[in-house]
Amino acid sequence: MSERSSRTPRSPRRYPWLRPAAAREANSAPRSSPGRPGPPRGESLPAASDGAPVADERSVVDAAVYRGGRRVGNPDTLAATYRRLREEPGAMAWIGLFRPSEAELLSLAEEFDLHKLAIEDAMEAHQRPKLERYGETLFVVLRAARYLDAPEEVDFGELHVFVGPDFVITVRHGAAPDLSAVRTRMESTPELLALGPEAVLYAILDAVVDGYAPVVAGVQNDIDEIETEVFRGDPEASRRIYELSREMVEFQRATRPLVGMLRGLMAGFDKYGTDEELQRYLRDVADHVTHTSERVDGFRSALTDILAVNATLVSQQQNAEMRALAEAGFEQNEEVKKISAWAAILFAPTLVGTIYGMNFTQMPELHWVLGYPFALLLMAAVCVSLYVIFKRRDWL
């Protein structure tokens, strides 16, 4: 008999967030992060005697069993978590994974009857934010974000959450969010944790949405800096606008679907009798998501306007430079004209003097009494004539 078949049946409970009232939504993709390292990609997993892969536990960040809102077990492996959960009636398992191996996900799928499509999404990552129900299990994909001060950019992480009648499984594919802080918060408020997996889902949603606030503040500061750079004529402004616009597209894909997802959850409050305290918490999260989504939309519009202004200013600067070059060329041309005119004027007497300076015996003008005065008069007449001509044409 398999380990799954030997498991004692669990008492049925109502989990309003696990109902089909939550509509499917869509959105975007992840990045990398620090945290507890999982097995290196491409590393082969050890095999059992029957040839099946054995789960590599190195990606298990934390696994605990809770009952009545308090931790009653600290198993160090997935198998130990399964056993402890069976031994504690009415308990809940919360398993946190960071970039798990395929064997670990398959082990979880077998133990908790997770749908193969959801497992495939968790393996491949790079999913759009969405909320889907497979039988008694809710599969949630979230995109967390954090602002990196040094490079002044937004880093995105991807989080997959499986929520079932008595378990919560988180699969993290990035540095954000800090789920250890979420666990600490929930353990410090056992009355909230006692509400079950749906309370954990709320806490995770709240952490992801709260993580957007520093990103919004950082982006607002970047936009202010870009505006200053644009009007200062910084040549790097265009590149910063483009890069920040791409990040805002990713941010918009991360936040916009959450609005519809939370509305779907809230639509089932009355129908499924959600705890009133959780209703208030979830409405607060929905308000924050709506506010963040509106801010992101405003950022995209502002960046579009800044890009248009920058293009106009660059065009004006180029036109001014072209006009300056044209004026410089015109002035240079005027100087060339003056130099050419004076060169022509001085060339005329030089030509006459050169002719009369040739040492030839048979030149009729050499023995003419008026030859010398005539040569001088000729040179003067030619120079004056050229000067008058150039002056009338504004060359001089």
PDB file of N, CA and C in Angstrom, residues 151-212:
ATOM      1  N   PRO A 151      21.538  49.584  -8.261  1.00  0.00           N
ATOM      2  CA  PRO A 151      21.375  49.753  -9.719  1.00  0.00           C
ATOM      3  C   PRO A 151      20.149  50.560 -10.100  1.00  0.00           C
ATOM      4  N   GLU A 152      19.322  50.931  -9.104  1.00  0.00           N
ATOM      5  CA  GLU A 152      18.084  51.668  -9.353  1.00  0.00           C
ATOM      6  C   GLU A 152      17.199  50.935 -10.358  1.00  0.00           C
ATOM      7  N   GLU A 153      16.853  49.711 -10.009  1.00  0.00           N
ATOM      8  CA  GLU A 153      15.981  48.921 -10.865  1.00  0.00           C
ATOM      9  C   GLU A 153      15.070  48.054 -10.007  1.00  0.00           C
ATOM     10  N   VAL A 154      14.031  47.503 -10.646  1.00  0.00           N
ATOM     11  CA  VAL A 154      13.045  46.676  -9.960  1.00  0.00           C
ATOM     12  C   VAL A 154      13.326  45.215 -10.274  1.00  0.00           C
ATOM     13  N   ASP A 155      13.399  44.414  -9.214  1.00  0.00           N
ATOM     14  CA  ASP A 155      13.639  42.978  -9.362  1.00  0.00           C
ATOM     15  C   ASP A 155      12.342  42.236  -9.048  1.00  0.00           C
ATOM     16  N   PHE A 156      11.957  41.325  -9.928  1.00  0.00           N
ATOM     17  CA  PHE A 156      10.702  40.591  -9.767  1.00  0.00           C
ATOM     18  C   PHE A 156      10.978  39.143  -9.398  1.00  0.00           C
ATOM     19  N   GLY A 157      10.137  38.624  -8.528  1.00  0.00           N
ATOM     20  CA  GLY A 157      10.205  37.216  -8.145  1.00  0.00           C
ATOM     21  C   GLY A 157       8.850  36.568  -8.354  1.00  0.00           C
ATOM     22  N   GLU A 158       8.852  35.267  -8.445  1.00  0.00           N
ATOM     23  CA  GLU A 158       7.604  34.537  -8.700  1.00  0.00           C
ATOM     24  C   GLU A 158       7.329  33.588  -7.539  1.00  0.00           C
ATOM     25  N   LEU A 159       6.073  33.545  -7.125  1.00  0.00           N
ATOM     26  CA  LEU A 159       5.661  32.719  -5.994  1.00  0.00           C
ATOM     27  C   LEU A 159       4.431  31.908  -6.383  1.00  0.00           C
ATOM     28  N   HIS A 160       4.516  30.598  -6.184  1.00  0.00           N
ATOM     29  CA  HIS A 160       3.392  29.704  -6.414  1.00  0.00           C
ATOM     30  C   HIS A 160       2.897  29.195  -5.066  1.00  0.00           C
ATOM     31  N   VAL A 161       1.589  29.225  -4.858  1.00  0.00           N
ATOM     32  CA  VAL A 161       1.012  28.819  -3.579  1.00  0.00           C
ATOM     33  C   VAL A 161      -0.076  27.771  -3.832  1.00  0.00           C
ATOM     34  N   PHE A 162       0.064  26.623  -3.163  1.00  0.00           N
ATOM     35  CA  PHE A 162      -0.967  25.590  -3.177  1.00  0.00           C
ATOM     36  C   PHE A 162      -1.674  25.635  -1.825  1.00  0.00           C
ATOM     37  N   VAL A 163      -2.988  25.834  -1.848  1.00  0.00           N
ATOM     38  CA  VAL A 163      -3.765  25.910  -0.615  1.00  0.00           C
ATOM     39  C   VAL A 163      -4.816  24.808  -0.639  1.00  0.00           C
ATOM     40  N   GLY A 164      -4.748  23.915   0.346  1.00  0.00           N
ATOM     41  CA  GLY A 164      -5.689  22.806   0.429  1.00  0.00           C
ATOM     42  C   GLY A 164      -6.418  22.797   1.750  1.00  0.00           C
ATOM     43  N   PRO A 165      -7.210  21.771   2.015  1.00  0.00           N
ATOM     44  CA  PRO A 165      -7.983  21.719   3.262  1.00  0.00           C
ATOM     45  C   PRO A 165      -7.120  21.767   4.510  1.00  0.00           C
ATOM     46  N   ASP A 166      -5.921  21.166   4.468  1.00  0.00           N
ATOM     47  CA  ASP A 166      -5.074  21.158   5.660  1.00  0.00           C
ATOM     48  C   ASP A 166      -3.599  21.354   5.315  1.00  0.00           C
ATOM     49  N   PHE A 167      -3.327  22.082   4.270  1.00  0.00           N
ATOM     50  CA  PHE A 167      -1.929  22.331   3.915  1.00  0.00           C
ATOM     51  C   PHE A 167      -1.787  23.612   3.114  1.00  0.00           C
ATOM     52  N   VAL A 168      -0.610  24.190   3.223  1.00  0.00           N
ATOM     53  CA  VAL A 168      -0.199  25.329   2.396  1.00  0.00           C
ATOM     54  C   VAL A 168       1.212  25.031   1.922  1.00  0.00           C
ATOM     55  N   ILE A 169       1.416  25.084   0.611  1.00  0.00           N
ATOM     56  CA  ILE A 169       2.733  24.839   0.027  1.00  0.00           C
ATOM     57  C   ILE A 169       3.121  26.075  -0.768  1.00  0.00           C
ATOM     58  N   THR A 170       4.271  26.636  -0.458  1.00  0.00           N
ATOM     59  CA  THR A 170       4.756  27.802  -1.201  1.00  0.00           C
ATOM     60  C   THR A 170       6.009  27.407  -1.971  1.00  0.00           C
ATOM     61  N   VAL A 171       6.023  27.759  -3.249  1.00  0.00           N
ATOM     62  CA  VAL A 171       7.164  27.492  -4.124  1.00  0.00           C
ATOM     63  C   VAL A 171       7.674  28.836  -4.610  1.00  0.00           C
ATOM     64  N   ARG A 172       8.851  29.214  -4.151  1.00  0.00           N
ATOM     65  CA  ARG A 172       9.401  30.530  -4.454  1.00  0.00           C
ATOM     66  C   ARG A 172      10.450  30.424  -5.544  1.00  0.00           C
ATOM     67  N   HIS A 173      10.390  31.378  -6.521  1.00  0.00           N
ATOM     68  CA  HIS A 173      11.349  31.430  -7.625  1.00  0.00           C
ATOM     69  C   HIS A 173      12.005  32.811  -7.691  1.00  0.00           C
ATOM     70  N   GLY A 174      12.292  33.388  -6.534  1.00  0.00           N
ATOM     71  CA  GLY A 174      12.925  34.700  -6.525  1.00  0.00           C
ATOM     72  C   GLY A 174      13.177  35.128  -5.096  1.00  0.00           C
ATOM     73  N   ALA A 175      13.873  36.266  -4.947  1.00  0.00           N
ATOM     74  CA  ALA A 175      14.219  36.746  -3.607  1.00  0.00           C
ATOM     75  C   ALA A 175      12.998  37.266  -2.863  1.00  0.00           C
ATOM     76  N   ALA A 176      12.066  37.832  -3.587  1.00  0.00           N
ATOM     77  CA  ALA A 176      10.862  38.375  -2.969  1.00  0.00           C
ATOM     78  C   ALA A 176       9.695  37.402  -3.178  1.00  0.00           C
ATOM     79  N   PRO A 177       8.788  37.329  -2.185  1.00  0.00           N
ATOM     80  CA  PRO A 177       8.777  38.041  -0.915  1.00  0.00           C
ATOM     81  C   PRO A 177       9.525  37.267   0.167  1.00  0.00           C
ATOM     82  N   ASP A 178       9.718  37.918   1.313  1.00  0.00           N
ATOM     83  CA  ASP A 178      10.377  37.274   2.442  1.00  0.00           C
ATOM     84  C   ASP A 178       9.325  36.493   3.224  1.00  0.00           C
ATOM     85  N   LEU A 179       9.179  35.215   2.887  1.00  0.00           N
ATOM     86  CA  LEU A 179       8.147  34.407   3.518  1.00  0.00           C
ATOM     87  C   LEU A 179       8.496  34.040   4.957  1.00  0.00           C
ATOM     88  N   SER A 180       9.761  34.134   5.338  1.00  0.00           N
ATOM     89  CA  SER A 180      10.103  33.880   6.736  1.00  0.00           C
ATOM     90  C   SER A 180       9.460  34.936   7.631  1.00  0.00           C
ATOM     91  N   ALA A 181       9.392  36.167   7.135  1.00  0.00           N
ATOM     92  CA  ALA A 181       8.726  37.223   7.893  1.00  0.00           C
ATOM     93  C   ALA A 181       7.228  36.955   7.994  1.00  0.00           C
ATOM     94  N   VAL A 182       6.648  36.411   6.919  1.00  0.00           N
ATOM     95  CA  VAL A 182       5.227  36.070   6.942  1.00  0.00           C
ATOM     96  C   VAL A 182       4.966  34.984   7.978  1.00  0.00           C
ATOM     97  N   ARG A 183       5.804  33.974   7.992  1.00  0.00           N
ATOM     98  CA  ARG A 183       5.628  32.889   8.955  1.00  0.00           C
ATOM     99  C   ARG A 183       5.778  33.407  10.387  1.00  0.00           C
ATOM    100  N   THR A 184       6.778  34.262  10.612  1.00  0.00           N
ATOM    101  CA  THR A 184       6.974  34.825  11.948  1.00  0.00           C
ATOM    102  C   THR A 184       5.768  35.633  12.392  1.00  0.00           C
ATOM    103  N   ARG A 185       5.222  36.400  11.463  1.00  0.00           N
ATOM    104  CA  ARG A 185       4.033  37.212  11.790  1.00  0.00           C
ATOM    105  C   ARG A 185       2.857  36.332  12.166  1.00  0.00           C
ATOM    106  N   MET A 186       2.635  35.284  11.381  1.00  0.00           N
ATOM    107  CA  MET A 186       1.495  34.411  11.651  1.00  0.00           C
ATOM    108  C   MET A 186       1.676  33.648  12.963  1.00  0.00           C
ATOM    109  N   GLU A 187       2.894  33.202  13.228  1.00  0.00           N
ATOM    110  CA  GLU A 187       3.125  32.469  14.466  1.00  0.00           C
ATOM    111  C   GLU A 187       2.995  33.371  15.690  1.00  0.00           C
ATOM    112  N   SER A 188       3.220  34.679  15.496  1.00  0.00           N
ATOM    113  CA  SER A 188       3.060  35.609  16.605  1.00  0.00           C
ATOM    114  C   SER A 188       1.598  35.968  16.859  1.00  0.00           C
ATOM    115  N   THR A 189       0.716  35.624  15.913  1.00  0.00           N
ATOM    116  CA  THR A 189      -0.733  35.849  16.087  1.00  0.00           C
ATOM    117  C   THR A 189      -1.451  34.517  15.890  1.00  0.00           C
ATOM    118  N   PRO A 190      -1.370  33.611  16.878  1.00  0.00           N
ATOM    119  CA  PRO A 190      -1.954  32.272  16.719  1.00  0.00           C
ATOM    120  C   PRO A 190      -3.448  32.293  16.473  1.00  0.00           C
ATOM    121  N   GLU A 191      -4.152  33.335  16.974  1.00  0.00           N
ATOM    122  CA  GLU A 191      -5.599  33.388  16.731  1.00  0.00           C
ATOM    123  C   GLU A 191      -5.898  33.556  15.251  1.00  0.00           C
ATOM    124  N   LEU A 192      -5.010  34.245  14.516  1.00  0.00           N
ATOM    125  CA  LEU A 192      -5.191  34.378  13.074  1.00  0.00           C
ATOM    126  C   LEU A 192      -4.753  33.115  12.362  1.00  0.00           C
ATOM    127  N   LEU A 193      -3.642  32.544  12.768  1.00  0.00           N
ATOM    128  CA  LEU A 193      -3.153  31.319  12.147  1.00  0.00           C
ATOM    129  C   LEU A 193      -4.130  30.173  12.363  1.00  0.00           C
ATOM    130  N   ALA A 194      -4.880  30.199  13.483  1.00  0.00           N
ATOM    131  CA  ALA A 194      -5.837  29.134  13.774  1.00  0.00           C
ATOM    132  C   ALA A 194      -6.981  29.100  12.774  1.00  0.00           C
ATOM    133  N   LEU A 195      -7.172  30.177  12.007  1.00  0.00           N
ATOM    134  CA  LEU A 195      -8.238  30.195  11.004  1.00  0.00           C
ATOM    135  C   LEU A 195      -7.932  29.290   9.818  1.00  0.00           C
ATOM    136  N   GLY A 196      -6.722  28.749   9.748  1.00  0.00           N
ATOM    137  CA  GLY A 196      -6.416  27.739   8.746  1.00  0.00           C
ATOM    138  C   GLY A 196      -5.675  28.250   7.531  1.00  0.00           C
ATOM    139  N   PRO A 197      -5.638  27.424   6.486  1.00  0.00           N
ATOM    140  CA  PRO A 197      -4.869  27.766   5.279  1.00  0.00           C
ATOM    141  C   PRO A 197      -5.280  29.069   4.627  1.00  0.00           C
ATOM    142  N   GLU A 198      -6.585  29.404   4.709  1.00  0.00           N
ATOM    143  CA  GLU A 198      -7.016  30.648   4.073  1.00  0.00           C
ATOM    144  C   GLU A 198      -6.393  31.865   4.744  1.00  0.00           C
ATOM    145  N   ALA A 199      -6.128  31.780   6.049  1.00  0.00           N
ATOM    146  CA  ALA A 199      -5.458  32.879   6.737  1.00  0.00           C
ATOM    147  C   ALA A 199      -4.008  33.007   6.273  1.00  0.00           C
ATOM    148  N   VAL A 200      -3.358  31.880   6.032  1.00  0.00           N
ATOM    149  CA  VAL A 200      -1.979  31.911   5.521  1.00  0.00           C
ATOM    150  C   VAL A 200      -1.954  32.537   4.131  1.00  0.00           C
ATOM    151  N   LEU A 201      -2.944  32.182   3.305  1.00  0.00           N
ATOM    152  CA  LEU A 201      -3.012  32.771   1.970  1.00  0.00           C
ATOM    153  C   LEU A 201      -3.172  34.279   2.060  1.00  0.00           C
ATOM    154  N   TYR A 202      -4.023  34.734   3.002  1.00  0.00           N
ATOM    155  CA  TYR A 202      -4.173  36.181   3.184  1.00  0.00           C
ATOM    156  C   TYR A 202      -2.831  36.818   3.547  1.00  0.00           C
ATOM    157  N   ALA A 203      -2.114  36.201   4.495  1.00  0.00           N
ATOM    158  CA  ALA A 203      -0.845  36.771   4.949  1.00  0.00           C
ATOM    159  C   ALA A 203       0.155  36.856   3.807  1.00  0.00           C
ATOM    160  N   ILE A 204       0.167  35.844   2.945  1.00  0.00           N
ATOM    161  CA  ILE A 204       1.083  35.861   1.803  1.00  0.00           C
ATOM    162  C   ILE A 204       0.707  36.973   0.828  1.00  0.00           C
ATOM    163  N   LEU A 205      -0.595  37.079   0.539  1.00  0.00           N
ATOM    164  CA  LEU A 205      -1.057  38.153  -0.340  1.00  0.00           C
ATOM    165  C   LEU A 205      -0.702  39.517   0.242  1.00  0.00           C
ATOM    166  N   ASP A 206      -0.902  39.671   1.543  1.00  0.00           N
ATOM    167  CA  ASP A 206      -0.609  40.940   2.200  1.00  0.00           C
ATOM    168  C   ASP A 206       0.875  41.269   2.106  1.00  0.00           C
ATOM    169  N   ALA A 207       1.742  40.256   2.279  1.00  0.00           N
ATOM    170  CA  ALA A 207       3.187  40.493   2.202  1.00  0.00           C
ATOM    171  C   ALA A 207       3.599  40.898   0.793  1.00  0.00           C
ATOM    172  N   VAL A 208       3.030  40.234  -0.208  1.00  0.00           N
ATOM    173  CA  VAL A 208       3.369  40.566  -1.595  1.00  0.00           C
ATOM    174  C   VAL A 208       2.941  41.994  -1.920  1.00  0.00           C
ATOM    175  N   VAL A 209       1.725  42.354  -1.511  1.00  0.00           N
ATOM    176  CA  VAL A 209       1.206  43.688  -1.820  1.00  0.00           C
ATOM    177  C   VAL A 209       1.963  44.758  -1.045  1.00  0.00           C
ATOM    178  N   ASP A 210       2.274  44.497   0.235  1.00  0.00           N
ATOM    179  CA  ASP A 210       3.056  45.473   1.010  1.00  0.00           C
ATOM    180  C   ASP A 210       4.441  45.663   0.411  1.00  0.00           C
ATOM    181  N   GLY A 211       4.982  44.623  -0.211  1.00  0.00           N
ATOM    182  CA  GLY A 211       6.287  44.738  -0.849  1.00  0.00           C
ATOM    183  C   GLY A 211       6.289  45.671  -2.047  1.00  0.00           C
ATOM    184  N   TYR A 212       5.105  45.987  -2.575  1.00  0.00           N
ATOM    185  CA  TYR A 212       5.030  46.901  -3.709  1.00  0.00           C
ATOM    186  C   TYR A 212       5.267  48.352  -3.295  1.00  0.00           C
TER     187      TYR A 212
END
